Amino acid sequence: MKLFGSSGIRGLANVEVTVDMALKLGMALGRSKKTAVIGRDPRVAGEMIEHAIISGLMSAGCDVVRVGLVTTPTLAYATRNYDCGVMVTASHNPAQDVGIKLWNPDGMAFDSIQQEEIESTIENEDFVNVAWNKIGELSSYENAVRDHIDMICSHSTGAPIKVIVDCGGGAGGTITPFLLREMGCEVITLNSQLDGHFPARNPEPKDSNLGILKKAMTAFEADLGIAHDGDADRMMAVDERGVFVSGDEMLAIFARYECKDNSKVVVPVDTSMIVDDALPSSTIIHTRVGDVYVAEEMKKQKADFGGEPSGSWIFPRISYCPDGIYAAALLVDIVKEKKLSALREELPQYPTLRTTLACDNPRKDGVMKVISSKLGAMGEVSSIDGIRIDMGDGWVLVRPSGTEAKIRITAEARKNVEELHAKVESIVKECIQ
Ligand code: MG
């Protein structure tokens, strides 16, 4: 039985993610763990799912500590003191969804082996109901947010700049505005009252969802705009002119600040060449798309920095969990030296083209094999995730969608990207027919 996707368990509340599933997950997890810490974002179904997991854990003899309504990076940081962490969140998904993500003490999400163990325990109903006097104990810990703020403040100096923080109604409202005020910033909050219906905007912090933040930047003459997703592991930014900073630009700006000569940076295969060009003396390592894969590779390579253009930034000095709150604090330190618009303008801009072609799911594997053989002659081939061809002056990624009956084509080039994209698209079309 497959419960976990690439970002933990996620789905429609009470239909795909149910109390029954949460209870069994707790019972399975409690089999191998003596202690667990649990938190949740403000989703409507969050508390219901949390209670079910707690009951399952305790029935297996695991002691549980509740930290309440927190961000995912706060929960991941709190996990350092326990055998495992459980976060009830659906991240940037729409309001009707809920989900569960499991954490190790070093801030790494459960890997595929750990997930498969839980899945097989549930499938075989291999649960343990301990004796009445061995049932786990439940307690609360009130200072998880305080601990997280203190940790971040020990790495950041802060600055008296004006920052607008848009938490989108998500869990970021429990921490980021308070942290930035402690760092000496003048903070204006947008959508920072927690609300699991996400009435103000879609929780995903992408350009098209941040119209109000962009307008507010010039209206309030702010220096920096920060936006989080529902559980604030992600952070994106808007510059002082109200321009959204793209994920690739953000990745390059953080990487430049974090990396010295001969550093290692881990990014997914669909990351722009601006990152390679901004860091000529660093090694750029590509992984599959997904922040979990970036974190796993960073640990293996002992990398200095890693991230995903969707807004996940991983700083191994603090944790392998993407931390949107620490990223916001670090960006304050960066922006106090130089305006965000100036940092953007230092980066090259290369045109990127993205399209999708329909392809039935059962045919995808076969079609991808044919595509691979046809594109192979164009340049250096990598098959980490889909097929990526590097040509020095550009690259193309042909990747089957994990969830939809589609094949995606991305092309980026220093010049003539249309030509490159059209050539690859016609080859892919031929292979699908
Ligand atoms: Mg998230």
Coordinates of C-alpha atoms and ligand atoms in Angstrom, one line a residue:
M1 CA 0.0 0.0 0.0
K2 CA 1.4 3.4 -1.1
L3 CA 0.7 6.1 1.5
F4 CA 3.6 8.5 1.0
G5 CA 4.1 10.7 -2.0
S6 CA 7.2 12.8 -2.8
S7 CA 6.3 15.2 0.1
G8 CA 4.8 12.9 2.7
I9 CA 1.1 12.1 2.9
R10 CA -1.2 14.6 1.4
G11 CA -4.8 14.7 0.1
L12 CA -8.4 15.8 0.5
A13 CA -9.4 15.9 4.2
N14 CA -11.7 13.1 5.4
V15 CA -11.7 11.5 2.0
E16 CA -8.1 10.7 1.1
V17 CA -6.5 11.5 4.4
T18 CA -8.7 10.2 7.2
V19 CA -8.8 9.7 10.9
D20 CA -8.5 5.9 10.4
M21 CA -5.3 6.4 8.3
A22 CA -3.9 8.8 10.8
L23 CA -4.6 6.4 13.7
K24 CA -2.8 3.5 11.9
L25 CA 0.1 5.7 11.0
G26 CA 0.5 6.6 14.7
M27 CA 0.3 2.9 15.7
A28 CA 2.9 2.0 13.1
L29 CA 5.3 4.8 14.0
G30 CA 4.9 4.1 17.7
R31 CA 6.2 0.6 17.3
S32 CA 9.8 1.7 16.7
K33 CA 9.9 5.1 18.5
K34 CA 10.0 5.7 22.2
T35 CA 9.4 9.5 22.0
A36 CA 7.7 11.8 19.4
V37 CA 7.0 15.5 19.1
I38 CA 3.9 16.6 17.1
G39 CA 2.7 19.9 15.7
R40 CA 0.3 21.2 13.1
D41 CA -0.4 24.1 10.8
P42 CA -3.8 25.9 10.9
R43 CA -5.7 23.6 8.5
V44 CA -9.3 23.0 9.4
A45 CA -8.7 19.2 9.6
G46 CA -5.4 19.6 11.4
E47 CA -6.5 19.1 15.0
M48 CA -8.7 16.1 14.1
I49 CA -5.8 14.3 12.4
E50 CA -3.4 15.3 15.2
H51 CA -5.6 13.6 17.9
A52 CA -5.8 10.4 15.8
I53 CA -2.0 10.2 15.4
I54 CA -1.4 10.9 19.1
S55 CA -3.8 8.1 20.1
G56 CA -2.0 5.7 17.8
L57 CA 1.4 6.6 19.1
M58 CA 0.4 6.3 22.7
S59 CA -1.4 2.9 22.2
A60 CA 2.0 1.6 21.0
G61 CA 3.8 2.9 24.1
C62 CA 5.3 6.0 22.6
D63 CA 5.5 9.2 24.8
V64 CA 4.1 12.2 22.8
V65 CA 4.9 15.9 23.3
R66 CA 2.6 18.4 21.6
V67 CA 4.0 21.8 20.5
G68 CA 0.7 23.0 19.1
L69 CA 0.3 25.4 16.1
V70 CA 3.8 25.8 14.6
T71 CA 5.6 26.0 11.2
T72 CA 7.2 22.9 9.7
P73 CA 10.7 24.2 10.3
T74 CA 9.9 24.9 14.0
L75 CA 8.6 21.3 14.4
A76 CA 11.7 19.9 12.5
Y77 CA 14.0 21.9 14.8
A78 CA 12.1 20.7 17.9
T79 CA 12.5 17.1 16.7
R80 CA 16.3 17.2 17.6
N81 CA 15.2 16.3 21.2
Y82 CA 13.0 13.3 20.3
D83 CA 13.1 10.0 18.4
C84 CA 10.9 11.5 15.6
G85 CA 8.7 14.4 14.7
V86 CA 5.2 14.5 13.2
M87 CA 3.9 17.6 11.3
V88 CA 0.3 17.7 10.3
T89 CA 0.3 20.0 7.3
A90 CA -0.6 20.1 3.6
S91 CA 2.1 22.7 2.9
H92 CA 1.1 24.9 -0.1
N93 CA -1.9 22.8 -1.2
P94 CA -5.4 24.3 -1.2
A95 CA -7.4 24.7 2.0
Q96 CA -9.5 21.5 1.7
D97 CA -6.3 19.3 1.8
V98 CA -4.5 18.0 4.9
G99 CA -1.4 15.9 5.2
I100 CA 1.3 14.3 7.5
K101 CA 5.1 14.6 7.2
L102 CA 7.5 12.7 9.4
W103 CA 10.9 14.0 10.6
N104 CA 14.2 12.6 11.9
P105 CA 16.2 14.4 14.7
D106 CA 18.7 15.9 12.2
G107 CA 15.9 17.7 10.3
M108 CA 15.7 15.2 7.4
A109 CA 12.3 14.1 6.4
F110 CA 11.7 10.3 6.6
D111 CA 13.4 8.7 3.6
S112 CA 11.8 6.1 1.3
I113 CA 13.1 3.1 3.4
Q114 CA 11.6 4.6 6.6
Q115 CA 8.3 5.3 4.7
E116 CA 8.1 1.8 3.3
E117 CA 8.6 0.3 6.8
I118 CA 5.5 2.3 8.0
E119 CA 3.5 1.3 4.9
S120 CA 4.3 -2.4 5.4
T121 CA 3.4 -2.3 9.1
I122 CA 0.0 -0.8 8.2
E123 CA -0.6 -3.2 5.4
N124 CA 0.2 -6.3 7.6
E125 CA -1.6 -4.7 10.6
D126 CA 1.5 -5.5 12.5
F127 CA 0.5 -3.3 15.4
V128 CA 1.4 -3.6 19.1
N129 CA -1.1 -2.6 21.7
V130 CA 1.0 -2.4 24.9
A131 CA -0.2 -3.3 28.4
W132 CA -2.4 -0.7 30.2
N133 CA 0.5 0.5 32.4
K134 CA 2.9 0.9 29.4
I135 CA 0.6 3.2 27.4
G136 CA 2.5 6.3 26.3
E137 CA 2.3 9.6 28.1
L138 CA 1.1 12.9 26.6
S139 CA 2.5 16.3 27.5
S140 CA 2.9 19.8 26.1
Y141 CA 5.9 22.0 25.4
E142 CA 5.2 25.7 25.0
N143 CA 8.6 27.0 24.0
A144 CA 9.2 25.5 20.6
V145 CA 8.7 28.8 18.8
R146 CA 10.9 30.6 21.3
D147 CA 13.7 28.0 20.8
H148 CA 13.5 28.3 17.1
I149 CA 13.7 32.1 17.3
D150 CA 16.7 32.0 19.6
M151 CA 18.5 29.6 17.3
I152 CA 17.9 31.8 14.3
C153 CA 18.9 35.0 16.2
S154 CA 22.3 33.3 17.1
H155 CA 23.0 33.2 13.4
S156 CA 21.6 36.6 12.3
T157 CA 22.6 40.1 13.1
G158 CA 19.4 41.9 11.9
A159 CA 18.9 45.4 10.7
P160 CA 16.4 48.3 11.1
I161 CA 14.9 47.9 7.6
K162 CA 11.2 47.9 6.7
V163 CA 9.8 44.5 5.9
I164 CA 6.4 43.4 4.8
V165 CA 5.6 39.8 5.8
D166 CA 2.7 38.0 4.0
C167 CA 2.1 34.7 5.8
G168 CA -1.0 33.9 3.6
G169 CA -3.0 32.9 6.7
G170 CA -0.5 30.0 7.4
A171 CA 1.6 29.0 10.3
G172 CA 4.3 31.6 9.5
G173 CA 2.1 34.0 11.4
T174 CA 3.3 32.3 14.7
I175 CA 6.9 33.3 14.2
T176 CA 8.3 35.3 11.3
P177 CA 6.8 38.8 12.2
F178 CA 7.9 38.3 15.8
L179 CA 11.4 37.1 14.9
L180 CA 12.0 40.0 12.5
R181 CA 10.9 42.6 15.1
E182 CA 13.4 41.1 17.6
M183 CA 16.0 41.5 14.8
G184 CA 15.3 45.2 14.8
C185 CA 13.1 45.3 11.6
E186 CA 10.1 47.5 11.2
V187 CA 7.5 44.9 10.3
I188 CA 4.2 45.3 8.5
T189 CA 2.1 42.1 8.5
L190 CA -0.2 41.0 5.7
N191 CA -2.5 37.9 6.1
S192 CA -0.7 37.0 9.3
Q193 CA -3.8 35.9 11.3
L194 CA -3.9 32.2 11.1
D195 CA -6.9 30.8 9.2
G196 CA -7.1 27.3 7.8
H197 CA -9.6 28.5 5.1
F198 CA -6.8 30.6 3.6
P199 CA -9.3 33.4 2.8
A200 CA -6.7 36.0 1.6
R201 CA -4.7 34.1 -1.0
N202 CA -3.8 30.6 -2.2
P203 CA -1.1 29.3 0.2
E204 CA 1.5 28.8 -2.6
P205 CA 3.9 31.8 -2.6
K206 CA 4.2 32.3 -6.3
D207 CA 4.1 35.5 -8.3
S208 CA 0.4 35.3 -9.4
N209 CA -0.7 34.9 -5.7
L210 CA 1.2 37.8 -4.3
G211 CA -0.5 40.8 -5.9
I212 CA -1.3 42.5 -2.6
L213 CA 2.2 42.2 -1.3
K214 CA 3.7 43.6 -4.5
K215 CA 1.4 46.6 -4.4
A216 CA 2.1 47.1 -0.7
M217 CA 5.9 47.4 -1.2
T218 CA 5.7 50.7 -3.0
A219 CA 2.7 52.0 -1.0
F220 CA 4.6 51.5 2.3
E221 CA 8.1 52.2 0.8
A222 CA 9.3 48.9 2.3
D223 CA 12.8 47.5 1.7
L224 CA 11.8 43.8 1.6
G225 CA 8.7 41.7 1.1
I226 CA 8.6 38.1 2.4
A227 CA 5.9 35.5 1.6
H228 CA 5.5 32.1 3.0
D229 CA 3.4 29.0 2.1
G230 CA 0.9 27.4 4.5
D231 CA 3.6 25.8 6.8
A232 CA 6.4 28.3 6.1
D233 CA 9.1 25.8 5.1
R234 CA 9.0 27.9 1.9
M235 CA 9.9 31.6 1.5
M236 CA 9.8 33.8 -1.5
A237 CA 10.6 37.5 -1.8
V238 CA 9.5 40.7 -3.5
D239 CA 12.0 43.6 -4.0
E240 CA 11.6 47.2 -2.9
R241 CA 10.1 48.1 -6.3
G242 CA 7.4 45.5 -5.9
V243 CA 8.9 43.0 -8.3
F244 CA 8.7 39.3 -7.5
V245 CA 12.1 37.6 -7.2
S246 CA 12.1 34.4 -9.2
G247 CA 13.0 31.1 -7.5
D248 CA 16.1 30.8 -9.6
E249 CA 17.2 34.3 -8.8
M250 CA 16.5 33.7 -5.1
L251 CA 18.6 30.5 -5.2
A252 CA 21.5 32.3 -6.8
I253 CA 21.3 35.2 -4.3
F254 CA 21.4 32.8 -1.3
A255 CA 24.0 30.6 -2.8
R256 CA 26.3 33.5 -3.5
Y257 CA 26.0 34.6 0.1
E258 CA 26.5 31.2 1.6
C259 CA 29.3 29.8 -0.6
K260 CA 33.0 30.5 -0.7
D261 CA 35.3 29.1 -3.4
N262 CA 35.0 25.3 -4.0
S263 CA 31.7 25.1 -2.4
K264 CA 29.1 22.5 -3.2
V265 CA 25.6 23.5 -4.1
V266 CA 22.7 21.0 -4.7
V267 CA 19.8 22.0 -6.9
P268 CA 17.1 20.1 -8.9
V269 CA 17.6 19.3 -12.6
D270 CA 15.2 22.1 -13.7
T271 CA 17.2 24.9 -12.1
S272 CA 18.3 27.8 -14.3
M273 CA 21.9 28.4 -15.7
I274 CA 21.9 31.7 -13.8
V275 CA 22.9 29.6 -10.7
D276 CA 25.8 28.1 -12.6
D277 CA 26.9 31.5 -13.9
A278 CA 26.5 33.2 -10.5
L279 CA 28.8 30.7 -8.9
P280 CA 31.7 30.0 -11.3
S281 CA 34.0 28.6 -8.6
S282 CA 31.4 26.2 -7.0
T283 CA 30.3 22.7 -8.0
I284 CA 26.6 22.6 -8.9
I285 CA 25.1 19.1 -8.2
H286 CA 21.8 18.2 -9.8
T287 CA 19.1 16.0 -8.2
R288 CA 15.6 14.8 -8.9
V289 CA 12.9 17.5 -8.4
G290 CA 11.7 17.6 -4.8
D291 CA 13.2 19.2 -1.7
V292 CA 13.6 15.8 0.0
Y293 CA 15.9 14.6 -2.8
V294 CA 17.9 17.9 -2.5
A295 CA 18.3 17.4 1.3
E296 CA 19.4 13.7 0.9
E297 CA 22.0 14.6 -1.7
M298 CA 23.3 17.6 0.4
K299 CA 23.8 15.2 3.4
K300 CA 25.6 12.7 1.2
Q301 CA 27.8 15.3 -0.5
K302 CA 28.3 17.4 2.7
A303 CA 27.1 20.4 0.6
D304 CA 27.3 24.0 1.7
F305 CA 23.9 25.1 0.5
G306 CA 21.0 23.7 -1.5
G307 CA 17.5 24.6 -2.5
E308 CA 14.6 24.4 -4.9
P309 CA 13.3 27.3 -7.0
S310 CA 9.8 26.6 -5.6
G311 CA 11.0 28.4 -2.4
S312 CA 12.7 25.7 -0.4
W313 CA 16.1 26.8 1.0
I314 CA 18.3 24.4 3.0
F315 CA 21.1 25.6 5.3
P316 CA 22.9 22.6 6.6
R317 CA 24.5 24.6 9.5
I318 CA 21.1 24.7 11.1
S319 CA 19.1 21.8 9.7
Y320 CA 18.3 19.6 6.6
C321 CA 14.7 20.8 6.8
P322 CA 14.0 23.7 4.4
D323 CA 13.6 26.7 6.7
G324 CA 11.6 29.7 5.3
I325 CA 11.9 31.6 8.6
Y326 CA 15.7 31.3 8.8
A327 CA 15.8 32.2 5.1
A328 CA 13.8 35.4 5.8
A329 CA 16.2 36.4 8.6
L330 CA 19.2 35.8 6.3
L331 CA 17.6 37.8 3.6
V332 CA 17.3 40.8 6.0
D333 CA 21.1 40.4 6.6
I334 CA 21.7 40.4 2.9
V335 CA 19.4 43.3 2.0
K336 CA 20.8 45.6 4.6
E337 CA 24.1 45.6 2.6
K338 CA 22.5 45.9 -0.9
K339 CA 19.0 46.5 -2.2
L340 CA 17.2 43.4 -3.5
S341 CA 16.6 44.9 -6.9
A342 CA 20.4 45.6 -7.2
L343 CA 21.1 41.9 -6.3
R344 CA 18.7 40.8 -9.0
E345 CA 20.2 43.1 -11.6
E346 CA 23.7 41.6 -11.0
L347 CA 22.4 38.2 -12.2
P348 CA 22.1 37.3 -15.9
Q349 CA 18.7 36.7 -17.4
Y350 CA 18.2 33.8 -19.8
P351 CA 14.9 33.2 -21.5
T352 CA 13.2 29.9 -20.5
L353 CA 10.4 28.2 -22.3
R354 CA 8.1 25.6 -20.8
T355 CA 5.3 23.6 -22.5
T356 CA 3.5 20.4 -21.8
L357 CA 2.3 17.7 -24.2
A358 CA -0.5 15.1 -23.4
C359 CA 0.7 11.5 -23.1
D360 CA -1.3 8.6 -21.5
N361 CA 0.2 7.4 -18.3
P362 CA 0.8 3.7 -19.3
R363 CA 2.7 4.9 -22.4
K364 CA 5.0 7.3 -20.6
D365 CA 7.9 4.9 -19.8
G366 CA 8.1 3.6 -23.4
V367 CA 7.8 7.1 -24.9
M368 CA 10.6 8.4 -22.6
K369 CA 12.9 5.6 -23.8
V370 CA 12.4 6.6 -27.4
I371 CA 12.8 10.3 -26.6
S372 CA 16.1 9.5 -24.8
S373 CA 17.6 7.7 -27.8
K374 CA 16.5 10.5 -30.2
L375 CA 17.8 13.4 -28.1
G376 CA 21.1 11.7 -27.1
A377 CA 23.0 13.1 -30.0
M378 CA 22.3 16.7 -29.1
G379 CA 24.6 17.0 -26.0
E380 CA 25.5 15.5 -22.7
V381 CA 22.7 13.4 -21.4
S382 CA 21.6 13.0 -17.7
S383 CA 18.7 10.8 -16.6
I384 CA 18.5 11.8 -12.9
D385 CA 14.8 12.9 -13.4
G386 CA 13.4 12.7 -16.9
I387 CA 16.0 13.4 -19.6
R388 CA 18.2 16.5 -19.4
I389 CA 20.5 17.4 -22.3
D390 CA 23.2 19.9 -21.7
M391 CA 24.7 21.8 -24.7
G392 CA 27.0 24.2 -23.0
D393 CA 25.0 27.3 -24.1
G394 CA 21.7 25.8 -23.0
W395 CA 19.8 22.8 -21.8
V396 CA 16.5 20.9 -22.3
L397 CA 14.6 18.9 -19.8
V398 CA 12.0 16.4 -20.9
R399 CA 10.2 15.0 -17.9
P400 CA 7.0 13.0 -17.4
S401 CA 4.6 14.5 -14.9
G402 CA 4.3 12.4 -11.7
T403 CA 0.6 13.1 -11.3
E404 CA -0.9 14.1 -14.6
A405 CA -1.0 12.4 -18.1
K406 CA 1.6 14.9 -19.5
I407 CA 5.2 15.2 -20.5
R408 CA 6.8 18.6 -19.7
I409 CA 9.5 20.2 -21.8
T410 CA 11.7 23.0 -20.4
A411 CA 14.3 24.7 -22.4
E412 CA 16.8 27.5 -21.4
A413 CA 19.5 29.0 -23.6
R414 CA 21.8 32.0 -23.7
K415 CA 20.4 32.6 -27.2
N416 CA 17.9 31.2 -29.6
V417 CA 15.9 29.4 -27.0
E418 CA 12.8 29.3 -29.3
E419 CA 14.7 27.4 -31.9
L420 CA 16.1 24.9 -29.3
H421 CA 12.6 24.4 -27.8
A422 CA 10.9 24.0 -31.1
K423 CA 13.4 21.3 -32.3
V424 CA 13.0 19.3 -29.1
E425 CA 9.2 19.7 -29.0
S426 CA 8.9 18.3 -32.5
I427 CA 11.0 15.3 -31.6
V428 CA 9.0 14.6 -28.5
K429 CA 5.7 15.0 -30.4
E430 CA 6.9 12.5 -33.0
C431 CA 7.8 10.0 -30.2
I432 CA 4.4 10.4 -28.5
Q433 CA 2.5 9.7 -31.8
Ligands
MG1 MG 5.5 23.9 2.7

